[in-house]
Tab-separated table of C-alpha atoms and ligand atoms in Angstrom:
chain	number	residue	atom	x	y	z
L	1	MET	CA	-21.159	-8.319	-38.811
L	2	LYS	CA	-17.711	-6.870	-39.502
L	3	LYS	CA	-15.206	-9.185	-41.160
L	4	TYR	CA	-12.651	-10.705	-38.764
L	5	ALA	CA	-14.935	-10.171	-35.771
L	6	ILE	CA	-14.107	-12.122	-32.641
L	7	THR	CA	-17.210	-14.246	-32.072
L	8	ASP	CA	-16.177	-16.562	-29.259
L	9	ILE	CA	-13.414	-17.094	-26.704
L	10	ARG	CA	-13.133	-20.356	-24.811
L	11	ALA	CA	-10.436	-21.185	-22.295
L	12	ILE	CA	-9.696	-24.468	-20.576
L	13	GLU	CA	-7.237	-25.748	-18.006
L	14	ILE	CA	-4.767	-28.231	-19.485
L	15	ILE	CA	-1.448	-29.606	-18.242
L	16	ASP	CA	2.046	-28.885	-19.511
L	17	ASN	CA	5.109	-31.137	-19.840
L	18	ARG	CA	5.634	-31.062	-16.071
L	19	GLY	CA	2.070	-31.975	-15.211
L	20	MET	CA	1.402	-28.378	-14.188
L	21	PRO	CA	-1.872	-26.766	-15.131
L	22	THR	CA	-1.784	-24.075	-17.745
L	23	VAL	CA	-4.233	-22.076	-19.826
L	24	ARG	CA	-5.342	-23.055	-23.332
L	25	VAL	CA	-7.369	-20.474	-25.204
L	26	ASN	CA	-9.443	-20.949	-28.342
L	27	VAL	CA	-10.584	-17.813	-30.111
L	28	CYS	CA	-13.168	-17.893	-32.896
L	29	VAL	CA	-13.344	-15.350	-35.694
L	30	ASP	CA	-16.396	-14.920	-37.946
L	31	HIS	CA	-18.069	-17.968	-36.326
L	32	GLU	CA	-15.754	-20.103	-38.386
L	33	PHE	CA	-12.009	-19.715	-37.895
L	34	TRP	CA	-10.508	-20.969	-34.658
L	35	GLY	CA	-7.112	-20.070	-33.261
L	36	LYS	CA	-5.588	-21.967	-30.355
L	37	ALA	CA	-2.732	-21.048	-28.028
L	38	ASP	CA	-1.260	-22.595	-24.874
L	39	VAL	CA	0.491	-20.494	-22.255
L	40	PRO	CA	4.088	-21.447	-21.373
L	41	CYS	CA	5.524	-21.259	-17.864
L	42	GLY	CA	9.051	-20.943	-16.482
L	43	SER	CA	10.623	-22.528	-13.429
L	44	SER	CA	13.570	-20.147	-13.105
L	45	THR	CA	11.305	-17.140	-13.326
L	46	GLY	CA	12.695	-13.663	-12.746
L	47	SER	CA	11.118	-11.172	-10.363
L	48	HIS	CA	10.564	-8.661	-13.177
L	49	GLU	CA	8.267	-10.923	-15.169
L	50	ALA	CA	4.564	-10.347	-15.734
L	51	ARG	CA	2.601	-12.270	-13.116
L	52	GLU	CA	0.575	-15.328	-13.950
L	53	ILE	CA	-2.184	-16.089	-11.484
L	54	ARG	CA	-2.689	-19.456	-9.810
L	55	ASP	CA	-5.680	-20.574	-7.758
L	56	GLU	CA	-3.763	-21.288	-4.539
L	57	ASP	CA	-6.393	-23.741	-3.367
L	58	ALA	CA	-6.403	-27.493	-2.784
L	59	ARG	CA	-6.372	-28.529	-6.430
L	60	TYR	CA	-2.997	-29.214	-8.087
L	61	ARG	CA	-1.297	-28.071	-4.857
L	62	GLY	CA	-2.486	-24.548	-5.517
L	63	LYS	CA	-1.291	-24.408	-9.123
L	64	GLY	CA	-4.697	-24.567	-10.812
L	65	VAL	CA	-5.569	-21.831	-13.315
L	66	ARG	CA	-9.352	-21.679	-12.959
L	67	LYS	CA	-9.271	-18.061	-11.814
L	68	ALA	CA	-7.322	-17.042	-14.909
L	69	ILE	CA	-9.852	-18.912	-17.024
L	70	GLN	CA	-12.735	-17.243	-15.253
L	71	ASN	CA	-11.145	-13.865	-15.956
L	72	ILE	CA	-10.991	-14.752	-19.637
L	73	HIS	CA	-14.658	-15.774	-19.759
L	74	ASP	CA	-16.127	-13.127	-17.460
L	75	ILE	CA	-13.959	-10.073	-18.063
L	76	LEU	CA	-12.050	-10.339	-21.347
L	77	GLN	CA	-14.589	-12.166	-23.521
L	78	PRO	CA	-17.463	-9.629	-23.123
L	79	LYS	CA	-15.133	-6.740	-23.989
L	80	LEU	CA	-13.409	-8.433	-26.910
L	81	ARG	CA	-16.382	-10.030	-28.611
L	82	GLY	CA	-17.182	-8.184	-31.839
L	83	LEU	CA	-13.760	-6.556	-32.119
L	84	ASP	CA	-11.692	-6.980	-35.270
L	85	ALA	CA	-9.170	-9.742	-34.539
L	86	THR	CA	-6.621	-8.201	-36.893
L	87	ARG	CA	-6.373	-5.157	-34.609
L	88	GLN	CA	-3.905	-7.004	-32.401
L	89	ARG	CA	-2.365	-3.912	-30.883
L	90	GLU	CA	-5.720	-2.385	-29.904
L	91	ILE	CA	-6.882	-5.678	-28.430
L	92	ASP	CA	-3.703	-6.161	-26.418
L	93	TYR	CA	-3.727	-2.596	-25.135
L	94	LEU	CA	-7.401	-2.920	-24.221
L	95	MET	CA	-6.536	-5.977	-22.132
L	96	LEU	CA	-3.737	-4.037	-20.447
L	97	GLU	CA	-6.217	-1.303	-19.613
L	98	LEU	CA	-8.740	-3.789	-18.233
L	99	ASP	CA	-6.028	-5.284	-16.063
L	100	GLY	CA	-4.719	-1.913	-14.937
L	101	THR	CA	-1.624	-3.178	-13.105
L	102	GLU	CA	2.017	-2.807	-14.064
L	103	ASN	CA	2.646	-6.575	-14.077
L	104	LYS	CA	-0.745	-7.978	-15.191
L	105	SER	CA	-1.375	-9.434	-11.768
L	106	LYS	CA	-5.091	-8.569	-11.661
L	107	LEU	CA	-6.343	-10.611	-14.585
L	108	GLY	CA	-3.169	-12.700	-14.799
L	109	ALA	CA	-0.481	-12.670	-17.468
L	110	ASN	CA	-1.484	-16.257	-18.230
L	111	ALA	CA	-5.058	-15.144	-19.011
L	112	ILE	CA	-3.991	-12.127	-21.073
L	113	LEU	CA	-1.238	-13.889	-23.026
L	114	GLY	CA	-3.427	-16.876	-23.905
L	115	VAL	CA	-6.038	-14.560	-25.424
L	116	SER	CA	-3.447	-12.343	-27.111
L	117	LEU	CA	-1.788	-15.283	-28.870
L	118	ALA	CA	-5.011	-17.082	-29.772
L	119	VAL	CA	-6.421	-13.873	-31.317
L	120	ALA	CA	-3.401	-13.733	-33.637
L	121	VAL	CA	-3.725	-17.401	-34.592
L	122	ALA	CA	-7.448	-17.002	-35.307
L	123	ALA	CA	-6.897	-13.836	-37.346
L	124	ALA	CA	-4.249	-15.637	-39.397
L	125	ALA	CA	-6.621	-18.550	-39.973
L	126	ALA	CA	-9.384	-16.178	-41.070
L	127	GLY	CA	-6.959	-14.616	-43.554
L	128	ARG	CA	-6.002	-18.121	-44.687
L	129	LEU	CA	-2.411	-17.493	-43.748
L	130	THR	CA	0.050	-19.248	-41.503
L	131	LEU	CA	0.852	-17.280	-38.369
L	132	TYR	CA	4.335	-16.216	-39.465
L	133	GLU	CA	3.003	-15.025	-42.840
L	134	TYR	CA	0.188	-13.149	-41.162
L	135	LEU	CA	2.563	-11.416	-38.763
L	136	ASN	CA	5.167	-10.545	-41.367
L	137	ALA	CA	4.921	-10.903	-45.141
L	138	ASP	CA	8.711	-10.684	-45.208
L	139	ALA	CA	9.317	-13.537	-42.744
L	140	ARG	CA	12.115	-15.728	-44.058
L	141	VAL	CA	14.817	-16.384	-41.425
L	142	LEU	CA	15.158	-19.788	-39.782
L	143	PRO	CA	16.956	-19.346	-36.463
L	144	VAL	CA	20.072	-21.102	-35.241
L	145	PRO	CA	18.751	-23.294	-32.450
L	146	GLN	CA	20.421	-22.930	-29.066
L	147	ALA	CA	19.781	-26.530	-28.128
L	148	CYS	CA	20.289	-27.383	-24.519
L	149	LEU	CA	21.850	-30.823	-24.149
L	150	ILE	CA	23.115	-30.697	-20.548
L	151	ASN	CA	21.158	-29.118	-17.726
L	152	GLY	CA	21.845	-28.074	-14.186
L	153	GLY	CA	20.361	-25.426	-11.917
L	154	LEU	CA	16.624	-25.501	-11.436
L	155	HIS	CA	16.157	-27.668	-14.522
L	156	ALA	CA	17.907	-30.752	-13.191
L	157	GLY	CA	18.197	-32.841	-10.044
L	158	ASN	CA	22.004	-32.672	-10.008
L	159	ASP	CA	24.671	-30.404	-8.499
L	160	LEU	CA	25.573	-28.520	-11.631
L	161	ASP	CA	25.020	-24.814	-10.981
L	162	ILE	CA	24.759	-23.572	-14.551
L	163	GLN	CA	21.290	-24.207	-15.912
L	164	GLU	CA	21.905	-24.822	-19.619
L	165	PHE	CA	24.759	-25.993	-21.823
L	166	CYS	CA	23.630	-25.460	-25.391
L	167	VAL	CA	25.021	-26.341	-28.796
L	168	MET	CA	24.508	-23.929	-31.681
L	169	PRO	CA	25.014	-25.484	-35.135
L	170	ILE	CA	26.092	-22.324	-36.920
L	171	GLY	CA	27.925	-24.328	-39.599
L	172	ALA	CA	24.785	-26.095	-40.847
L	173	GLU	CA	23.496	-25.109	-44.265
L	174	THR	CA	19.822	-25.322	-43.348
L	175	PHE	CA	17.646	-25.505	-40.259
L	176	GLY	CA	16.853	-29.122	-41.110
L	177	GLU	CA	20.542	-29.938	-41.128
L	178	SER	CA	21.013	-28.182	-37.795
L	179	VAL	CA	18.394	-30.480	-36.266
L	180	ARG	CA	20.165	-33.556	-37.613
L	181	MET	CA	23.439	-32.338	-36.083
L	182	ILE	CA	21.813	-31.720	-32.706
L	183	CYS	CA	20.227	-35.171	-32.685
L	184	GLU	CA	23.461	-36.920	-33.660
L	185	ILE	CA	25.365	-35.018	-30.955
L	186	PHE	CA	22.634	-36.013	-28.518
L	187	TYR	CA	23.113	-39.730	-29.368
L	188	HIS	CA	26.886	-39.392	-28.947
L	189	LEU	CA	26.441	-37.522	-25.691
L	190	LYS	CA	24.341	-40.372	-24.367
L	191	ASP	CA	27.179	-42.804	-25.209
L	192	VAL	CA	29.780	-40.525	-23.618
L	193	LEU	CA	27.743	-40.147	-20.425
L	194	LEU	CA	27.075	-43.878	-20.255
L	195	GLU	CA	30.749	-44.763	-20.722
L	196	LYS	CA	32.180	-42.204	-18.338
L	197	LEU	CA	29.517	-41.923	-15.662
L	198	GLY	CA	27.146	-44.868	-15.980
L	199	LYS	CA	23.479	-45.140	-16.792
L	200	ASN	CA	22.277	-42.712	-14.121
L	201	ALA	CA	23.996	-39.962	-16.087
L	202	THR	CA	21.581	-40.385	-18.974
L	203	ASN	CA	18.506	-39.266	-17.036
L	204	SER	CA	16.505	-36.501	-18.583
L	205	SER	CA	16.313	-32.897	-17.420
L	206	GLU	CA	13.256	-30.652	-17.397
L	207	ASP	CA	14.400	-29.130	-20.611
L	208	GLY	CA	14.818	-32.128	-22.889
L	209	GLY	CA	18.569	-32.487	-22.240
L	210	PHE	CA	20.590	-34.699	-19.892
L	211	ALA	CA	21.013	-34.194	-16.152
L	212	PRO	CA	24.288	-35.976	-15.337
L	213	PRO	CA	25.391	-36.253	-11.685
L	214	ILE	CA	28.281	-33.820	-11.984
L	215	ALA	CA	29.003	-30.517	-10.276
L	216	SER	CA	31.624	-28.887	-12.457
L	217	THR	CA	31.029	-26.488	-15.330
L	218	ARG	CA	34.253	-27.535	-17.022
L	219	ARG	CA	33.343	-31.201	-16.734
L	220	ALA	CA	29.994	-30.528	-18.412
L	221	MET	CA	31.727	-28.623	-21.212
L	222	ASP	CA	34.304	-31.395	-21.684
L	223	LEU	CA	31.601	-34.067	-21.933
L	224	LEU	CA	29.713	-31.987	-24.474
L	225	LEU	CA	32.878	-31.259	-26.486
L	226	GLU	CA	33.685	-34.965	-26.541
L	227	ALA	CA	30.230	-35.773	-27.921
L	228	VAL	CA	30.578	-33.075	-30.581
L	229	HIS	CA	34.050	-34.374	-31.452
L	230	ARG	CA	32.683	-37.896	-31.916
L	231	SER	CA	29.937	-36.556	-34.139
L	232	ALA	CA	32.631	-34.882	-36.293
L	233	TYR	CA	30.852	-31.511	-36.186
L	234	THR	CA	33.490	-29.726	-34.104
L	235	ASP	CA	34.079	-26.967	-36.661
L	236	LYS	CA	30.345	-26.400	-37.172
L	237	ILE	CA	29.279	-25.980	-33.563
L	238	VAL	CA	29.629	-23.158	-31.060
L	239	TYR	CA	28.227	-23.089	-27.534
L	240	GLY	CA	25.890	-21.027	-25.406
L	241	LEU	CA	25.556	-21.213	-21.624
L	242	ASP	CA	22.639	-19.988	-19.557
L	243	PHE	CA	23.951	-19.417	-16.041
L	244	ALA	CA	20.503	-18.364	-14.742
L	245	ALA	CA	22.644	-16.941	-11.930
L	246	THR	CA	19.738	-15.580	-9.888
L	247	GLY	CA	19.082	-19.241	-9.050
L	248	PHE	CA	22.351	-19.587	-7.108
L	249	TYR	CA	22.605	-16.029	-5.791
L	250	ASN	CA	21.917	-15.296	-2.148
L	251	PRO	CA	20.596	-11.699	-1.888
L	252	GLU	CA	20.849	-11.514	1.914
L	253	LYS	CA	24.531	-12.362	1.878
L	254	ASP	CA	25.207	-10.887	-1.558
L	255	HIS	CA	27.158	-13.891	-2.754
L	256	TYR	CA	26.829	-16.744	-5.201
L	257	HIS	CA	26.831	-20.336	-4.072
L	258	PHE	CA	28.777	-21.742	-6.980
L	259	GLU	CA	30.702	-24.989	-7.425
L	260	GLY	CA	30.678	-25.770	-3.735
L	261	SER	CA	31.859	-22.432	-2.385
L	262	GLN	CA	30.661	-18.897	-1.779
L	263	LYS	CA	31.757	-16.479	-4.436
L	264	THR	CA	31.585	-12.733	-4.608
L	265	ARG	CA	30.568	-11.128	-7.867
L	266	ASP	CA	34.185	-10.371	-8.679
L	267	GLU	CA	35.163	-13.984	-8.086
L	268	LEU	CA	32.361	-15.226	-10.328
L	269	VAL	CA	33.354	-12.707	-13.015
L	270	GLU	CA	36.921	-13.995	-12.785
L	271	PHE	CA	35.679	-17.579	-13.139
L	272	ILE	CA	33.696	-16.577	-16.232
L	273	LYS	CA	36.668	-14.771	-17.774
L	274	GLN	CA	38.851	-17.839	-17.391
L	275	LEU	CA	36.117	-20.127	-18.670
L	276	LEU	CA	35.590	-18.049	-21.811
L	277	ASN	CA	39.325	-17.811	-22.411
L	278	ASP	CA	39.806	-21.569	-21.999
L	279	TYR	CA	36.753	-22.487	-24.108
L	280	PRO	CA	36.845	-20.071	-27.046
L	281	SER	CA	33.941	-21.845	-28.743
L	282	ILE	CA	31.569	-20.567	-26.038
L	283	VAL	CA	30.158	-17.559	-27.863
L	284	SER	CA	27.081	-16.788	-25.798
L	285	ILE	CA	26.390	-16.413	-22.092
L	286	GLU	CA	23.008	-15.657	-20.568
L	287	ASP	CA	22.294	-14.196	-17.126
L	288	PRO	CA	25.877	-14.783	-15.952
L	289	LEU	CA	25.090	-12.650	-12.898
L	290	HIS	CA	21.908	-12.153	-10.906
L	291	GLU	CA	18.963	-10.307	-12.415
L	292	ASN	CA	19.742	-6.899	-10.881
L	293	ASP	CA	23.509	-6.790	-11.283
L	294	LEU	CA	23.685	-4.470	-14.275
L	295	GLU	CA	27.074	-3.172	-13.156
L	296	GLY	CA	28.587	-6.651	-13.241
L	297	MET	CA	26.967	-7.285	-16.598
L	298	LYS	CA	28.629	-4.126	-17.904
L	299	ILE	CA	32.064	-5.447	-16.878
L	300	LEU	CA	31.494	-8.673	-18.817
L	301	THR	CA	30.018	-6.864	-21.826
L	302	GLU	CA	33.063	-4.620	-22.097
L	303	GLU	CA	35.479	-7.488	-21.718
L	304	PHE	CA	33.685	-9.842	-24.108
L	305	SER	CA	32.207	-7.532	-26.702
L	306	ASP	CA	32.506	-10.222	-29.399
L	307	HIS	CA	30.331	-12.594	-27.384
L	308	LEU	CA	26.597	-12.505	-26.955
L	309	ILE	CA	26.001	-11.322	-23.417
L	310	ILE	CA	22.310	-12.006	-22.974
L	311	GLY	CA	19.898	-10.687	-20.379
L	312	ASP	CA	16.980	-12.998	-19.628
L	313	ASP	CA	15.725	-12.562	-16.047
L	314	MET	CA	17.632	-9.288	-16.142
L	315	PHE	CA	15.415	-7.769	-18.858
L	316	ALA	CA	12.282	-9.943	-18.675
L	317	THR	CA	11.396	-9.002	-22.313
L	318	ASN	CA	10.593	-5.560	-20.963
L	319	ILE	CA	11.589	-2.374	-22.810
L	320	LYS	CA	11.967	-0.421	-19.574
L	321	ARG	CA	14.431	-2.983	-18.244
L	322	ILE	CA	16.360	-3.089	-21.531
L	323	GLN	CA	16.596	0.723	-21.445
L	324	LYS	CA	18.430	0.421	-18.136
L	325	GLY	CA	20.871	-2.022	-19.682
L	326	LEU	CA	21.450	0.247	-22.669
L	327	LYS	CA	22.113	3.247	-20.485
L	328	LEU	CA	24.850	1.413	-18.627
L	329	GLY	CA	26.262	-0.689	-21.450
L	330	ALA	CA	25.144	-3.854	-19.672
L	331	ALA	CA	24.561	-6.798	-22.091
L	332	ASN	CA	24.373	-6.723	-25.870
L	333	ALA	CA	21.457	-9.097	-26.363
L	334	THR	CA	18.081	-9.909	-24.892
L	335	LEU	CA	16.018	-13.017	-24.678
L	336	CYS	CA	12.445	-12.677	-25.900
L	337	LYS	CA	9.970	-14.825	-23.990
L	338	VAL	CA	6.394	-13.884	-24.783
L	339	ASN	CA	5.087	-14.875	-21.375
L	340	GLN	CA	7.637	-12.735	-19.549
L	341	ILE	CA	5.916	-9.637	-20.858
L	342	GLY	CA	2.442	-11.071	-21.386
L	343	THR	CA	1.108	-9.895	-24.767
L	344	LEU	CA	2.151	-10.546	-28.339
L	345	THR	CA	2.184	-6.830	-29.138
L	346	GLU	CA	4.558	-5.983	-26.316
L	347	ALA	CA	6.853	-8.896	-27.190
L	348	LEU	CA	7.039	-7.654	-30.800
L	349	GLU	CA	7.641	-4.095	-29.593
L	350	THR	CA	10.495	-5.358	-27.404
L	351	VAL	CA	12.086	-7.091	-30.385
L	352	ASP	CA	11.853	-3.875	-32.439
L	353	PHE	CA	13.209	-1.762	-29.638
L	354	ALA	CA	16.120	-4.117	-28.972
L	355	ARG	CA	17.097	-4.227	-32.628
L	356	LYS	CA	16.884	-0.470	-33.100
L	357	ASN	CA	19.392	-0.233	-30.270
L	358	ASN	CA	21.724	-2.859	-31.692
L	359	PHE	CA	20.806	-5.524	-29.204
L	360	ALA	CA	20.672	-9.053	-30.604
L	361	VAL	CA	17.415	-10.924	-29.969
L	362	VAL	CA	17.166	-14.562	-28.938
L	363	MET	CA	13.655	-16.000	-29.064
L	364	SER	CA	13.065	-18.467	-26.277
L	365	GLU	CA	10.615	-21.019	-25.016
L	366	ARG	CA	10.126	-21.791	-21.319
L	367	SER	CA	10.910	-24.975	-19.444
L	368	GLY	CA	7.152	-25.467	-19.016
L	369	GLU	CA	5.673	-25.982	-22.480
L	370	THR	CA	3.021	-28.023	-24.246
L	371	GLU	CA	2.773	-29.379	-27.768
L	372	ASP	CA	2.037	-25.855	-29.015
L	373	SER	CA	4.597	-24.599	-31.545
L	374	ILE	CA	3.416	-21.003	-31.787
L	375	LEU	CA	6.838	-19.679	-30.729
L	376	SER	CA	8.360	-21.085	-33.913
L	377	ASP	CA	5.997	-19.019	-36.025
L	378	ILE	CA	6.730	-15.944	-33.937
L	379	SER	CA	10.472	-16.556	-34.233
L	380	VAL	CA	10.244	-16.696	-38.028
L	381	ALA	CA	7.863	-13.733	-38.078
L	382	VAL	CA	10.483	-11.552	-36.386
L	383	ASN	CA	13.286	-13.106	-38.473
L	384	ALA	CA	15.058	-14.097	-35.261
L	385	ALA	CA	18.587	-15.387	-35.821
L	386	LEU	CA	18.589	-17.424	-32.600
L	387	PHE	CA	15.957	-19.480	-30.828
L	388	LYS	CA	16.547	-21.202	-27.504
L	389	THR	CA	14.601	-24.371	-28.085
L	390	GLY	CA	15.569	-26.636	-25.200
L	391	GLY	CA	16.912	-30.132	-25.730
L	392	ILE	CA	15.366	-32.564	-28.148
L	393	ARG	CA	13.796	-35.148	-25.867
L	394	GLY	CA	10.035	-34.947	-25.520
L	395	SER	CA	7.383	-33.665	-27.881
L	396	ASP	CA	7.170	-30.412	-25.881
L	397	ARG	CA	10.628	-29.694	-27.354
L	398	GLY	CA	10.254	-31.578	-30.638
L	399	THR	CA	7.199	-29.559	-31.556
L	400	ASN	CA	9.263	-26.417	-32.220
L	401	TYR	CA	11.996	-28.238	-34.129
L	402	ASN	CA	9.350	-29.928	-36.241
L	403	ARG	CA	7.409	-26.755	-36.895
L	404	LEU	CA	10.583	-24.952	-37.964
L	405	ILE	CA	11.484	-27.830	-40.310
L	406	GLU	CA	8.006	-27.458	-41.774
L	407	ILE	CA	8.331	-23.673	-42.132
L	408	GLU	CA	11.691	-24.079	-43.866
L	409	MET	CA	9.952	-26.339	-46.407
L	410	GLU	CA	7.032	-23.924	-46.802
L	411	LEU	CA	9.344	-20.994	-47.449
L	412	GLY	CA	11.291	-22.997	-50.018
L	413	SER	CA	13.940	-20.986	-51.807
L	414	SER	CA	13.171	-17.823	-49.833
L	415	ALA	CA	14.158	-19.506	-46.539
L	416	VAL	CA	17.411	-18.250	-45.037
L	417	TYR	CA	19.085	-20.199	-42.249
L	418	ALA	CA	20.787	-17.659	-39.960
L	419	GLY	CA	23.896	-19.855	-39.538
L	420	LYS	CA	27.016	-17.774	-39.057
L	421	ASN	CA	24.952	-14.577	-38.965
L	422	TYR	CA	23.465	-15.616	-35.630
L	423	LYS	CA	24.378	-12.306	-33.977
L	424	GLN	CA	22.050	-10.248	-36.161
N	1	PGA	P1	12.627	-21.135	-17.372
N	1	PGA	O1	14.132	-21.202	-17.840
N	1	PGA	O2	11.751	-21.241	-18.550
N	1	PGA	O3	12.503	-22.263	-16.411
N	1	PGA	O4	12.481	-19.808	-16.685
N	1	PGA	C1	14.570	-20.788	-19.085
N	1	PGA	C2	15.652	-19.773	-18.976
N	1	PGA	O5	16.077	-19.383	-17.872
N	1	PGA	O6	16.102	-19.284	-20.010
N	2	ZN	ZN1	17.621	-17.938	-18.911
């Protein structure tokens, strides 16, 4: 038998942090080394994402993933068994060929991604390496976390339209210190919310942040700024907002339902301009307009060239979509979510492509996650300077913070915290 041969693939249906079924894959190499990966899932998913498949039957209100699991066992496993697990690219491209669709809807992006990731983890284990070391011998950068402490949009049961209000501790010296800052701000934010809005304001969002009963963007920013002020980290923190604007855009009427009124694109752009002028510590905005409004994105990118103007749903971690942005000058950064594109190889190719074209890359988890921390290893493997890690409440969020703390220790003196170089 060849060394590093895939000898077994086993998939099971587990549940994520929202009680939704998802796919867990275990891949075995050389009858000995197992690699495990869980598949994340978004709630504000863009239309350009690779398609996961769900059973659409009576179980779990249609959300079961038994079909995806069957595809892994019946279609992918027989073709992959015996292949060299270190040939990640060949394996991923073989799965793409077996699927044959543009968006992985035949076998399911959840089936393909689970196998793709678990193959990498198993190959790393067989080489007696951690995943980040296996993927890149020169991995050394610990990302600035974009930690979401207040949520609205589809991630919260409140009337706030913007989905995520994130702190970015660029003034920390290490990743470990950045985590301490985020946690201390989180405690202060809880006090601020309790004092100003009462205990209902301290309820949790889907993303590990708070979901206060407010409807105003500026109010959310002011509450967050107050918490940061109390923590005494004001000069060490900047802010990132994910508008996830597709969530409040009405395509039939071509307007945004924002802060209680209908807004045209130009009105929303004007709102954003004023917001960024009034809050100069907001340095990053994601999906400020709906996923197909590249023209509008171009206007904001020109006006705010010093800011990170990030495409998430707009690009869907897809090179073809990013090419469109580049052609027009729309956005200067892309999110990288492995499950948006559906294989590890393609996600890594997207990162390379973005960087070669001077786009910043922000690694990102999804709102639906498990205790798996594989994204932390991938973030360090690509030396990402930013990682959108959600809030800090819940072990589905804590798992990435904790894994990155661990990696920083493992790397020792070669670890570099991105800090003020977060745009690279
Ligand atoms: P999602 O949201 O994981 O629910 O899609 C995250 C984001 O929009 O960045
Ligand atoms: Zn987003």
